[in-house]
Coordinates of C-alpha atoms and ligand atoms in Angstrom, one line a residue:
X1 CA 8.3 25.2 -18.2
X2 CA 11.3 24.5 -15.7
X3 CA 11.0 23.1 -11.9
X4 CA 13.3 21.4 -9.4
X5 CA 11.6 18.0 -9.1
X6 CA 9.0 16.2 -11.7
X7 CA 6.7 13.8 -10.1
X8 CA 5.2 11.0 -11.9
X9 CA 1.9 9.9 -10.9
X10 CA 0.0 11.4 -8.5
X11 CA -1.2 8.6 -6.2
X12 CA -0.5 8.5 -2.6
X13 CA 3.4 8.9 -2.8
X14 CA 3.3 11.7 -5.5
X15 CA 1.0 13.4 -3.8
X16 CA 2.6 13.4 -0.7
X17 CA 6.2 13.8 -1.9
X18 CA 4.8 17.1 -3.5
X19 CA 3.4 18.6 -0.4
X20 CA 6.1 17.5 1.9
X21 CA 8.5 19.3 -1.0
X22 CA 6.2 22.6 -1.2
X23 CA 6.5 22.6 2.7
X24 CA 10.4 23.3 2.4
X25 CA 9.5 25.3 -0.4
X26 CA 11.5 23.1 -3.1
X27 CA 9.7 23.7 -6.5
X28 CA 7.4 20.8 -8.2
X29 CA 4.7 19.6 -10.8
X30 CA 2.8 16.2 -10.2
X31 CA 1.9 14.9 -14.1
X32 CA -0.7 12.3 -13.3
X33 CA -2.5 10.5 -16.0
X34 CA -6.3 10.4 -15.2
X35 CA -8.5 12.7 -13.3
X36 CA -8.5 13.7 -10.1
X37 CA -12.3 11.8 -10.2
X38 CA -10.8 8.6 -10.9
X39 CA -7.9 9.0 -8.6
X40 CA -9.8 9.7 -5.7
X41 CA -12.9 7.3 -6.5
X42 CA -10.3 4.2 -6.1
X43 CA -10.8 1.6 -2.9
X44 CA -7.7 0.1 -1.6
X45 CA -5.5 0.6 1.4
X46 CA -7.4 1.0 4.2
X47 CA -4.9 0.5 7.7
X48 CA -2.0 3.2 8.4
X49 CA 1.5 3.0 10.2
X50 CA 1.9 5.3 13.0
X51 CA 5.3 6.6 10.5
X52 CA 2.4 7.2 7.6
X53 CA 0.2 9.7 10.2
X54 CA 3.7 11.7 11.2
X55 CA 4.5 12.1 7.8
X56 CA 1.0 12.8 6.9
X57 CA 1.3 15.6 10.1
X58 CA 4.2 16.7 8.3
X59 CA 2.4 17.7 5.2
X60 CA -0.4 19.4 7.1
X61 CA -3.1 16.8 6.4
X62 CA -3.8 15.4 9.6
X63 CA -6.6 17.4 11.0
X64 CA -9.5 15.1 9.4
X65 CA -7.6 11.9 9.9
X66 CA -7.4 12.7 13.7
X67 CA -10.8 13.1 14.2
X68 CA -12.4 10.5 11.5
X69 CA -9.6 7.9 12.0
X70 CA -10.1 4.4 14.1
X71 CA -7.5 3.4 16.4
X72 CA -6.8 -0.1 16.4
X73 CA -5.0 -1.5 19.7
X74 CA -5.4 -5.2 17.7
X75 CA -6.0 -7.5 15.5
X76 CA -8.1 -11.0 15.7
X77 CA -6.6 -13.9 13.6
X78 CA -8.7 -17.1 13.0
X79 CA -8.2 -20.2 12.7
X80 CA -10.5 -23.5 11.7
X81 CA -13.4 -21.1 13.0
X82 CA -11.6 -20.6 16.4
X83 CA -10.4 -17.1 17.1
X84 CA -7.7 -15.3 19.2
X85 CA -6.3 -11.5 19.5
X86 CA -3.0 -9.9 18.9
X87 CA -3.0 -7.1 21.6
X88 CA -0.5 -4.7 19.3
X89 CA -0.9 -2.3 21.7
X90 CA 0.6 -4.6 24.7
X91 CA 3.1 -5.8 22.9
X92 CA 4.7 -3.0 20.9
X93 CA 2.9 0.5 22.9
X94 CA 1.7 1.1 19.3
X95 CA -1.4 0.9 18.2
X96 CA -2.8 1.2 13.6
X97 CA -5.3 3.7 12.4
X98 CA -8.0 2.6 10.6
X99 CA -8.9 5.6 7.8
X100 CA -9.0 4.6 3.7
X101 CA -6.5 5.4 1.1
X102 CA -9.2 7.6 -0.4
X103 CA -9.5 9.8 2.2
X104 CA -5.8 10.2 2.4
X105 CA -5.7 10.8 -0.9
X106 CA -8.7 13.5 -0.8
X107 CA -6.9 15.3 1.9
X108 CA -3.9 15.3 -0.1
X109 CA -5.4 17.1 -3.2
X110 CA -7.1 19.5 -1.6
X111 CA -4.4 20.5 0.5
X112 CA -1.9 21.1 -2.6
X113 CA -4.7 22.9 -4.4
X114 CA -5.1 25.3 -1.5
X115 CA -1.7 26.1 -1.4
X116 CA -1.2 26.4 -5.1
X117 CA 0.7 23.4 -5.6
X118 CA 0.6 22.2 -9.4
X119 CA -1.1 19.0 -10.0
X120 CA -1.5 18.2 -14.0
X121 CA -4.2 15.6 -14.3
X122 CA -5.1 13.8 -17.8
X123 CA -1.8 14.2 -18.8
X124 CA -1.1 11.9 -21.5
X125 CA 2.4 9.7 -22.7
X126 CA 4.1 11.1 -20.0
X127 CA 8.2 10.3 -20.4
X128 CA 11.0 11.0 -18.5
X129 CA 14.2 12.2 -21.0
X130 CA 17.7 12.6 -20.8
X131 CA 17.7 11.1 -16.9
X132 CA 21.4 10.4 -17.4
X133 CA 22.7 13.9 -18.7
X134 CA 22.4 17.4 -16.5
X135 CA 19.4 18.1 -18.5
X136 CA 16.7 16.0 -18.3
X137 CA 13.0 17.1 -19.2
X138 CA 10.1 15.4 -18.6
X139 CA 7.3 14.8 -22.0
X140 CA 3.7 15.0 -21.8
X141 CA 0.7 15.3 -24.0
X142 CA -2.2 17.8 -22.7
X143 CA -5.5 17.9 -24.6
X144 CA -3.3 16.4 -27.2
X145 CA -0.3 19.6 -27.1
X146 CA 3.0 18.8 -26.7
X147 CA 4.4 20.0 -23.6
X148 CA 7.8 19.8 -22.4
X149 CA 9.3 20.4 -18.4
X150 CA 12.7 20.8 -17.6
X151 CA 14.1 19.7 -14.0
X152 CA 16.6 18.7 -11.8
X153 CA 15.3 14.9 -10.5
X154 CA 12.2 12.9 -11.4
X155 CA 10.5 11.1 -9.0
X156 CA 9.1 8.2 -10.1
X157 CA 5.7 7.8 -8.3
X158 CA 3.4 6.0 -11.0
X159 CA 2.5 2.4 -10.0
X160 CA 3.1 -0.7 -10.9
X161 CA 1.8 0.1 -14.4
X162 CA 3.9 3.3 -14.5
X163 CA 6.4 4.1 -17.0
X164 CA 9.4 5.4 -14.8
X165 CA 10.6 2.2 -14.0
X166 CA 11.4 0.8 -17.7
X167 CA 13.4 4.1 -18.1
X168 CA 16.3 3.0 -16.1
X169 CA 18.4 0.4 -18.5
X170 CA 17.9 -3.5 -18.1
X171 CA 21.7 -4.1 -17.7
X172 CA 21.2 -1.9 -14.7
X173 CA 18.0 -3.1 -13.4
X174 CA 17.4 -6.5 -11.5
X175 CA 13.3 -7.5 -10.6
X176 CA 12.4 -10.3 -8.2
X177 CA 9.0 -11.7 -7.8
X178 CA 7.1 -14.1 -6.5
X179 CA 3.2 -14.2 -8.0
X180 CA 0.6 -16.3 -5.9
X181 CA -1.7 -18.6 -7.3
X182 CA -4.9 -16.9 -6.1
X183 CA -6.6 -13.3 -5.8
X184 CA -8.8 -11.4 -3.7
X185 CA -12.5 -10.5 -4.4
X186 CA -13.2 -7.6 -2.2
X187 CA -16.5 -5.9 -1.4
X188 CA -17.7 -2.9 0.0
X189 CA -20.9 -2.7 1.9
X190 CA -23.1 -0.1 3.8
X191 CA -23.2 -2.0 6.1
X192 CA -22.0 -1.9 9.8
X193 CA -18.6 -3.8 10.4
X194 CA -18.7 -7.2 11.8
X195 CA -16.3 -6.7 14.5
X196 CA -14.7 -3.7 16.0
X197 CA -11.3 -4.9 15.1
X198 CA -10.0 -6.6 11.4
X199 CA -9.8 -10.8 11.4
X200 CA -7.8 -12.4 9.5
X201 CA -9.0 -15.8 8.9
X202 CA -7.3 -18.7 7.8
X203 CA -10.0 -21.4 7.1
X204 CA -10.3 -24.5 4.8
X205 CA -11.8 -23.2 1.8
X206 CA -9.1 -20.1 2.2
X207 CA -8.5 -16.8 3.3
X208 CA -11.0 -14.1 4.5
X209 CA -10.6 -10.8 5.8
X210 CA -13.4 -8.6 7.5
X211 CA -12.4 -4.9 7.8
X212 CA -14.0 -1.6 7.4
X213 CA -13.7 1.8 7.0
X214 CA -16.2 3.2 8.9
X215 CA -19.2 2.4 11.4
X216 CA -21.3 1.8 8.1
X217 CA -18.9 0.7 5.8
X218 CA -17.6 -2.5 5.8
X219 CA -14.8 -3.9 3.6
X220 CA -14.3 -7.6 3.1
X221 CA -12.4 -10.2 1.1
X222 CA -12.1 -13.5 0.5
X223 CA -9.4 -15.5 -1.6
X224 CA -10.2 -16.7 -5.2
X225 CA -9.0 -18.9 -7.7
X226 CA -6.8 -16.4 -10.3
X227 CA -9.5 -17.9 -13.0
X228 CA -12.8 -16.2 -11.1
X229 CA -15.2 -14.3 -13.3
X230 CA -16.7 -11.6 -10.8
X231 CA -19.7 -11.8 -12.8
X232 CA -19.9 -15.2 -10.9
X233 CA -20.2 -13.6 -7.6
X234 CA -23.4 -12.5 -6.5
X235 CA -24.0 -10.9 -3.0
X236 CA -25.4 -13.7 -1.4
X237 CA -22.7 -16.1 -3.4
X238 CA -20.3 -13.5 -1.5
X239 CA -21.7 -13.6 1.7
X240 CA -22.6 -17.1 2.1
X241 CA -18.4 -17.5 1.5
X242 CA -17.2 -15.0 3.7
X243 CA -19.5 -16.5 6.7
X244 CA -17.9 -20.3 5.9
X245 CA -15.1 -18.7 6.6
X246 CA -14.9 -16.3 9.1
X247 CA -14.9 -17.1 13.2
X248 CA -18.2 -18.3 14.6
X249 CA -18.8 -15.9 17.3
X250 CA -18.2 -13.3 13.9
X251 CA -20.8 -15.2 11.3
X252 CA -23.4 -15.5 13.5
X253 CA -23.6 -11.6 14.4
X254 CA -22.9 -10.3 11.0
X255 CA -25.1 -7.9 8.7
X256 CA -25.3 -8.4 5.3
X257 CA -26.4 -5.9 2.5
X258 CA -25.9 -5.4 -1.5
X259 CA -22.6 -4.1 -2.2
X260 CA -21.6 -0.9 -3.3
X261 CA -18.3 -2.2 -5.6
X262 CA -16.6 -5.5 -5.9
X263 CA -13.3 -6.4 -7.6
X264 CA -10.6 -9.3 -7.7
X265 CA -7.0 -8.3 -7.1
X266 CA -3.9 -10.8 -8.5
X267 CA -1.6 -11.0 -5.4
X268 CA 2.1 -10.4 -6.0
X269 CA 5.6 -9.9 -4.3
X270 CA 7.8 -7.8 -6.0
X271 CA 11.1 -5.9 -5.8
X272 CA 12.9 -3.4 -8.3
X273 CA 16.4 -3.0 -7.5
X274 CA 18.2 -0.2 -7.5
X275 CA 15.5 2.1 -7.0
X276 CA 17.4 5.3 -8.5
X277 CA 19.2 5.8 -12.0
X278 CA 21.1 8.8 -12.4
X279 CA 18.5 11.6 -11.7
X280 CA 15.5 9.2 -11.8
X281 CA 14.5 8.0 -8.1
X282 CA 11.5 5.3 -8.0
X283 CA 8.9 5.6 -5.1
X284 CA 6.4 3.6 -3.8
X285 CA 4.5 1.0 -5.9
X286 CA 6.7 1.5 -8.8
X287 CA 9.6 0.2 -7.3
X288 CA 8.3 -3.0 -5.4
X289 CA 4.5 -4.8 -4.5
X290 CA 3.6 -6.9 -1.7
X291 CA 0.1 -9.0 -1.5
X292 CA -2.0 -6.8 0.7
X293 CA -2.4 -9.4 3.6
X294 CA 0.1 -7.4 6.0
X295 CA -1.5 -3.8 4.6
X296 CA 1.5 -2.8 4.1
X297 CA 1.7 -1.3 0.2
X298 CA 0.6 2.2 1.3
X299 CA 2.8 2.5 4.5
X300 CA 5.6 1.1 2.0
X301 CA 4.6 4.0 -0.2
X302 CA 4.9 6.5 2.5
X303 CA 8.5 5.1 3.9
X304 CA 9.8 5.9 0.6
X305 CA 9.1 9.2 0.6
X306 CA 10.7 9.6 4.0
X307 CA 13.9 8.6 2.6
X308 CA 13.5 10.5 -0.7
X309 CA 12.3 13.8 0.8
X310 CA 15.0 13.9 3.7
X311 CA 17.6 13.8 0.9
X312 CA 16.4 16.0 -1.4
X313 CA 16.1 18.7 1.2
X314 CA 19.4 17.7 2.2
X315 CA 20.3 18.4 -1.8
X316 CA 18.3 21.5 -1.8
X317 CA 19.2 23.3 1.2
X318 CA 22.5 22.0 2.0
X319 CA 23.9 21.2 -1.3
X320 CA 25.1 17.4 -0.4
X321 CA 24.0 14.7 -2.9
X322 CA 25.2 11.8 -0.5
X323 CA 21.5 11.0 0.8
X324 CA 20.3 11.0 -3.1
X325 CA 22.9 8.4 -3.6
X326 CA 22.0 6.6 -0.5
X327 CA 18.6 6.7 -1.6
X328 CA 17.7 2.9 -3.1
X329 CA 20.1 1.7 -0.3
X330 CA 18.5 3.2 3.2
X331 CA 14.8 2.4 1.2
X332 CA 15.4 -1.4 -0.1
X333 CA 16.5 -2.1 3.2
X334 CA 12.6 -1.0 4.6
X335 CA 11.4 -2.5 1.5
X336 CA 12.7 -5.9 1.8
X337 CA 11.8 -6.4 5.6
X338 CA 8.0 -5.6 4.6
X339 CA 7.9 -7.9 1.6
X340 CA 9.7 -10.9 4.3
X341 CA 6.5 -9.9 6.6
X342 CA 3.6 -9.9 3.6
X343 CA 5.0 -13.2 2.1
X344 CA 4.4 -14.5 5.5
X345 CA 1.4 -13.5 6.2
X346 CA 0.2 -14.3 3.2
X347 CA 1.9 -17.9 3.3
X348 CA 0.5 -18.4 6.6
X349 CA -3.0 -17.7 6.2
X350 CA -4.1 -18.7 2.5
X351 CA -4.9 -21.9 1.2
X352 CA -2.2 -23.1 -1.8
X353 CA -3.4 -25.1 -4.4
X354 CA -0.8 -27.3 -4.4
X355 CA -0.5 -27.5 -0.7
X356 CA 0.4 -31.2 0.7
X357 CA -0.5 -32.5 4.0
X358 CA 3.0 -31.9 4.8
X359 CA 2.7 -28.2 4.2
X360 CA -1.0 -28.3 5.8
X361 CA 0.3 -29.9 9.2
X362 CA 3.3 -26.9 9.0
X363 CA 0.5 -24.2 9.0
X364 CA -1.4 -25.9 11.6
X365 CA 1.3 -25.2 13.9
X366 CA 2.5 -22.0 12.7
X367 CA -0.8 -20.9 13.7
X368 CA -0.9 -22.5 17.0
X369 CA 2.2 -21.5 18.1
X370 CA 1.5 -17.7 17.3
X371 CA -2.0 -18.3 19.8
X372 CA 0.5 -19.5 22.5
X373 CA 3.9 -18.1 22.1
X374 CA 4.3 -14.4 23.0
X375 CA 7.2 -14.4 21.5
X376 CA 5.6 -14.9 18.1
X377 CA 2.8 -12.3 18.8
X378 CA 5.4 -10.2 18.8
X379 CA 7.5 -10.4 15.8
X380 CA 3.9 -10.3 14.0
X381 CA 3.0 -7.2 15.9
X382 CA 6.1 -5.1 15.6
X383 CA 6.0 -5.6 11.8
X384 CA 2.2 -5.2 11.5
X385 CA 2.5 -2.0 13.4
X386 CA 5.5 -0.7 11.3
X387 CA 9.2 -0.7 11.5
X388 CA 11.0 2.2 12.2
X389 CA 12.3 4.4 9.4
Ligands
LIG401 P1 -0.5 4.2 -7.0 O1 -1.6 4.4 -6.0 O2 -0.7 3.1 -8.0 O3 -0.4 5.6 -7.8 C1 0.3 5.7 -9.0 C2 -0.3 6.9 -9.8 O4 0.4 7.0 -11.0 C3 -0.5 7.2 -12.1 N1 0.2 6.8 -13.3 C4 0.8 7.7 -14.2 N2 0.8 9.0 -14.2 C5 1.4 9.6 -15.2 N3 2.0 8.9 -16.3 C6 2.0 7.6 -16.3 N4 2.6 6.9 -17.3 C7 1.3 6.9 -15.2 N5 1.1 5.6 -14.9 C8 0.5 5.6 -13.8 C9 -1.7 6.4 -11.7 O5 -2.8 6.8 -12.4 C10 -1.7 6.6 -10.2 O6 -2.6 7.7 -9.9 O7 1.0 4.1 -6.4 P2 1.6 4.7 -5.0 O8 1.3 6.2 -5.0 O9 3.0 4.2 -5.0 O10 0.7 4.1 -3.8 C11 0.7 2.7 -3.6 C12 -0.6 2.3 -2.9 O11 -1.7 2.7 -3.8 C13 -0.7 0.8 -2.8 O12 0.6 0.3 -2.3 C14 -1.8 0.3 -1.8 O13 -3.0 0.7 -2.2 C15 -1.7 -1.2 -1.5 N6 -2.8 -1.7 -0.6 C16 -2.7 -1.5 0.8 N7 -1.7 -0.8 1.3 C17 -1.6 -0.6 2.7 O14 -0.7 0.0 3.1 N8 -2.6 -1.0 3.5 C18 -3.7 -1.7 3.0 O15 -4.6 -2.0 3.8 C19 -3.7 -2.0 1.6 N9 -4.8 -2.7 1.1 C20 -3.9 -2.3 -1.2 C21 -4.9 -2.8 -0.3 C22 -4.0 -2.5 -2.5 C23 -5.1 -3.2 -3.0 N10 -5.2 -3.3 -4.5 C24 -6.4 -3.1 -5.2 C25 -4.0 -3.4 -5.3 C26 -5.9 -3.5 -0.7 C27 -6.1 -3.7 -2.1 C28 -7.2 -4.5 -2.6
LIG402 C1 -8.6 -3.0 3.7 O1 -9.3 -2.5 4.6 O2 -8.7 -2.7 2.5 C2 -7.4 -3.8 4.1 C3 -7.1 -4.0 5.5 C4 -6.1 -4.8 5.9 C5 -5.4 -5.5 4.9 C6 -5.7 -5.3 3.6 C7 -6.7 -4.5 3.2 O3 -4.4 -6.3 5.3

């Protein structure tokens, strides 16, 4: 088997890289190692960038996302019980769309299998070879035969957990991260959201988030020691929690019912750099994490394959390799801006363990001054909305 370009993974960002590639008619296979089932049945992201709906316009799989999407024109941030709104809309002219990763990724698959794009799922010990010569292949097992595809470029698109990025040398790589002592427990609920806009709330016993997907489906978190056994969390444990610490005017209205999946996430900042070797390019989760407190991991995601699809059409159609090289540069730059903006966030509306009365008092007046200074409102809205490309 030969192509142009070899994806890896095929989450969000291999997904899309593929279609947006098939659309200018470069050649590619998307090797992903589970089933489409299992791809598609996972909850996460669940707010979008204004850049992640163009791009998704640009792959041709906006049509559902136009008409089931939310617009969001803010946000409401608590505080001690006491909240206040960001108007993103007045202050930036943009507004966030409220539509899940799963339904992204839905609209992804089907698209690429209507078009006859080639998606391998269940593919097995996937390995990108010879990245540093002007052959390299890409390795896979498929109901356990040896199979073997030879390409121009990889693109590395499979996670966090993925294998791409131990492929480029350690003398070359360099990691930075930052791990937080605490996770999430999320749960979804069929349930009808509590408010018609996310909070973020920063209370006393920690962080709590109330969002949704839908007008009956809610999605909501609250922040938990690392050492939480979810087995510990019953409904009513979960609830009773979330209404402590969410805004009155928000506990007292909201409608509680059993949950239809729960889970803890480990919160993490964390950067790959470069993010290219030779003809390996690293996209999306693979290449860096941020906690989820800004939603900003898909949108990341999505920015990457900007910058990695505008070069390799510029490769393909006009022979120049000079946006391939540019690659890790022009993307670390987005990267780094919206790890500064998740640390914050995060920073600012969790609870530490450690956390002194110094660092309490600090907090206190972070928060205040973002309820009275425009100024502030700003810098949180422009990032929360997205930064340009
Ligand atoms: P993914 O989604 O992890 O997809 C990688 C794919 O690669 C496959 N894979 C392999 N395939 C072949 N061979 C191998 N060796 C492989 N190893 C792995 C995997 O099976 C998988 O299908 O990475 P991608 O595409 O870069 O997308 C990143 C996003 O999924 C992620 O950043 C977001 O979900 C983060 N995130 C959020 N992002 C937002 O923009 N807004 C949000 O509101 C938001 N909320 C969240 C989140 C992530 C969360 N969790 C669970 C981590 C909320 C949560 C709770
Ligand atoms: C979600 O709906 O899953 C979600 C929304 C906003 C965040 C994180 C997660 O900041």
């Amino acid at each position: 088997m030969r192509t142009n370009v070899v994806i890896v993974g095929g989450g969000p960002s291999g997904l899309l890289l593929s279609r947006l590639l098939s659309v200018d008619g470069i050649d590619n296979i998307v090797l992903e190692k589970q089933s489409e089932e299992h791809v598609i049945g996972r909850i996460r992201a669940g707010v979008l960038e204004n850049g992640t709906i163009e791009m998704l316009e640009k792959a041709g799989v906006s049509d559902r996302l136009k008409n089931e999407g939310f617009n969001h024109d803010g946000i409401q941030l608590s505080f001690k019980n006491h909240g206040f709104r960001i108007n993103l809309k007045q202050l930036t002219n943009k507004h966030v769309t409220v539509y899940g990763q799963t339904e992204v990724t839905k609209d992804l698959y089907k698209k690429i299998k209507k078009e006859n794009g080639i998606i391998i799922n269940n593919a097995k010990d996937v390995l990108p070879q010879a990245i540093d010569t002007d052959k390299p292949c890409v390795t896979f097992k498929k109901n356990g035969v040896e199979k073997k595809i030879m390409c121009d470029l990889v693109a590395g698109c499979d996670g966090f957990h993925g294998i791409s990025r131990s492929i480029i040398p350690k003398s070359i790589i360099k990691t930075y991260e930052r791990t937080y002592p605490f996770g999430w427990l999320g749960i979804l609920s069929e349930t009808p959201p509590v408010s018609d806009e996310l909070i973020y709330a920063n209370h006393g016993n920690g962080f709590a988030l109330a969002s949704m997907r839908n007008e009956n489906l809610s999605r909501y978190y609250i922040q938990t020691s690392l050492d939480e056994k979810i087995e510990n969390w019953s409904d009513k444990k979960f609830w009773d929690e979330l209404k402590k610490r969410l805004p009155t005017e928000a506990s007292d209205t909201i409608i509680t019912g059993s949950s239809i999946e729960k889970s803890i996430a480990p919160l993490r900042s964390f950067v790959c750099e470069p993010m290219s070797w030779e003809k390996l390019f690293l996209v999306g989760d693979a290449a860096h994490i941020v906690p989820p407190t800004g939603a900003k991991g898909l949108n990341l995601a999505v920015s990457d394959v900007y910058y990695l699809h505008n070069a390799l059409k510029n490769y393909y159609k006009f022979h120049t390799n000079y946006d391939l090289k540019m690659y890790s540069n022009n993307a670390l730059s987005r990267v780094w801006k919206s790890i500064r903006f998740s640390w914050w966030m995060t920073t600012t509306f969790h609870k530490f363990p450690d956390q002194s009365s110094f660092d309490q008092r600090i907090q206190d007046s972070e928060i205040e001054y973002l309820e009275n200074s425009v100024a502030s409102q700003r810098v949180l809205a422009e990032n929360y909305v997205g930064l340009p490309y």
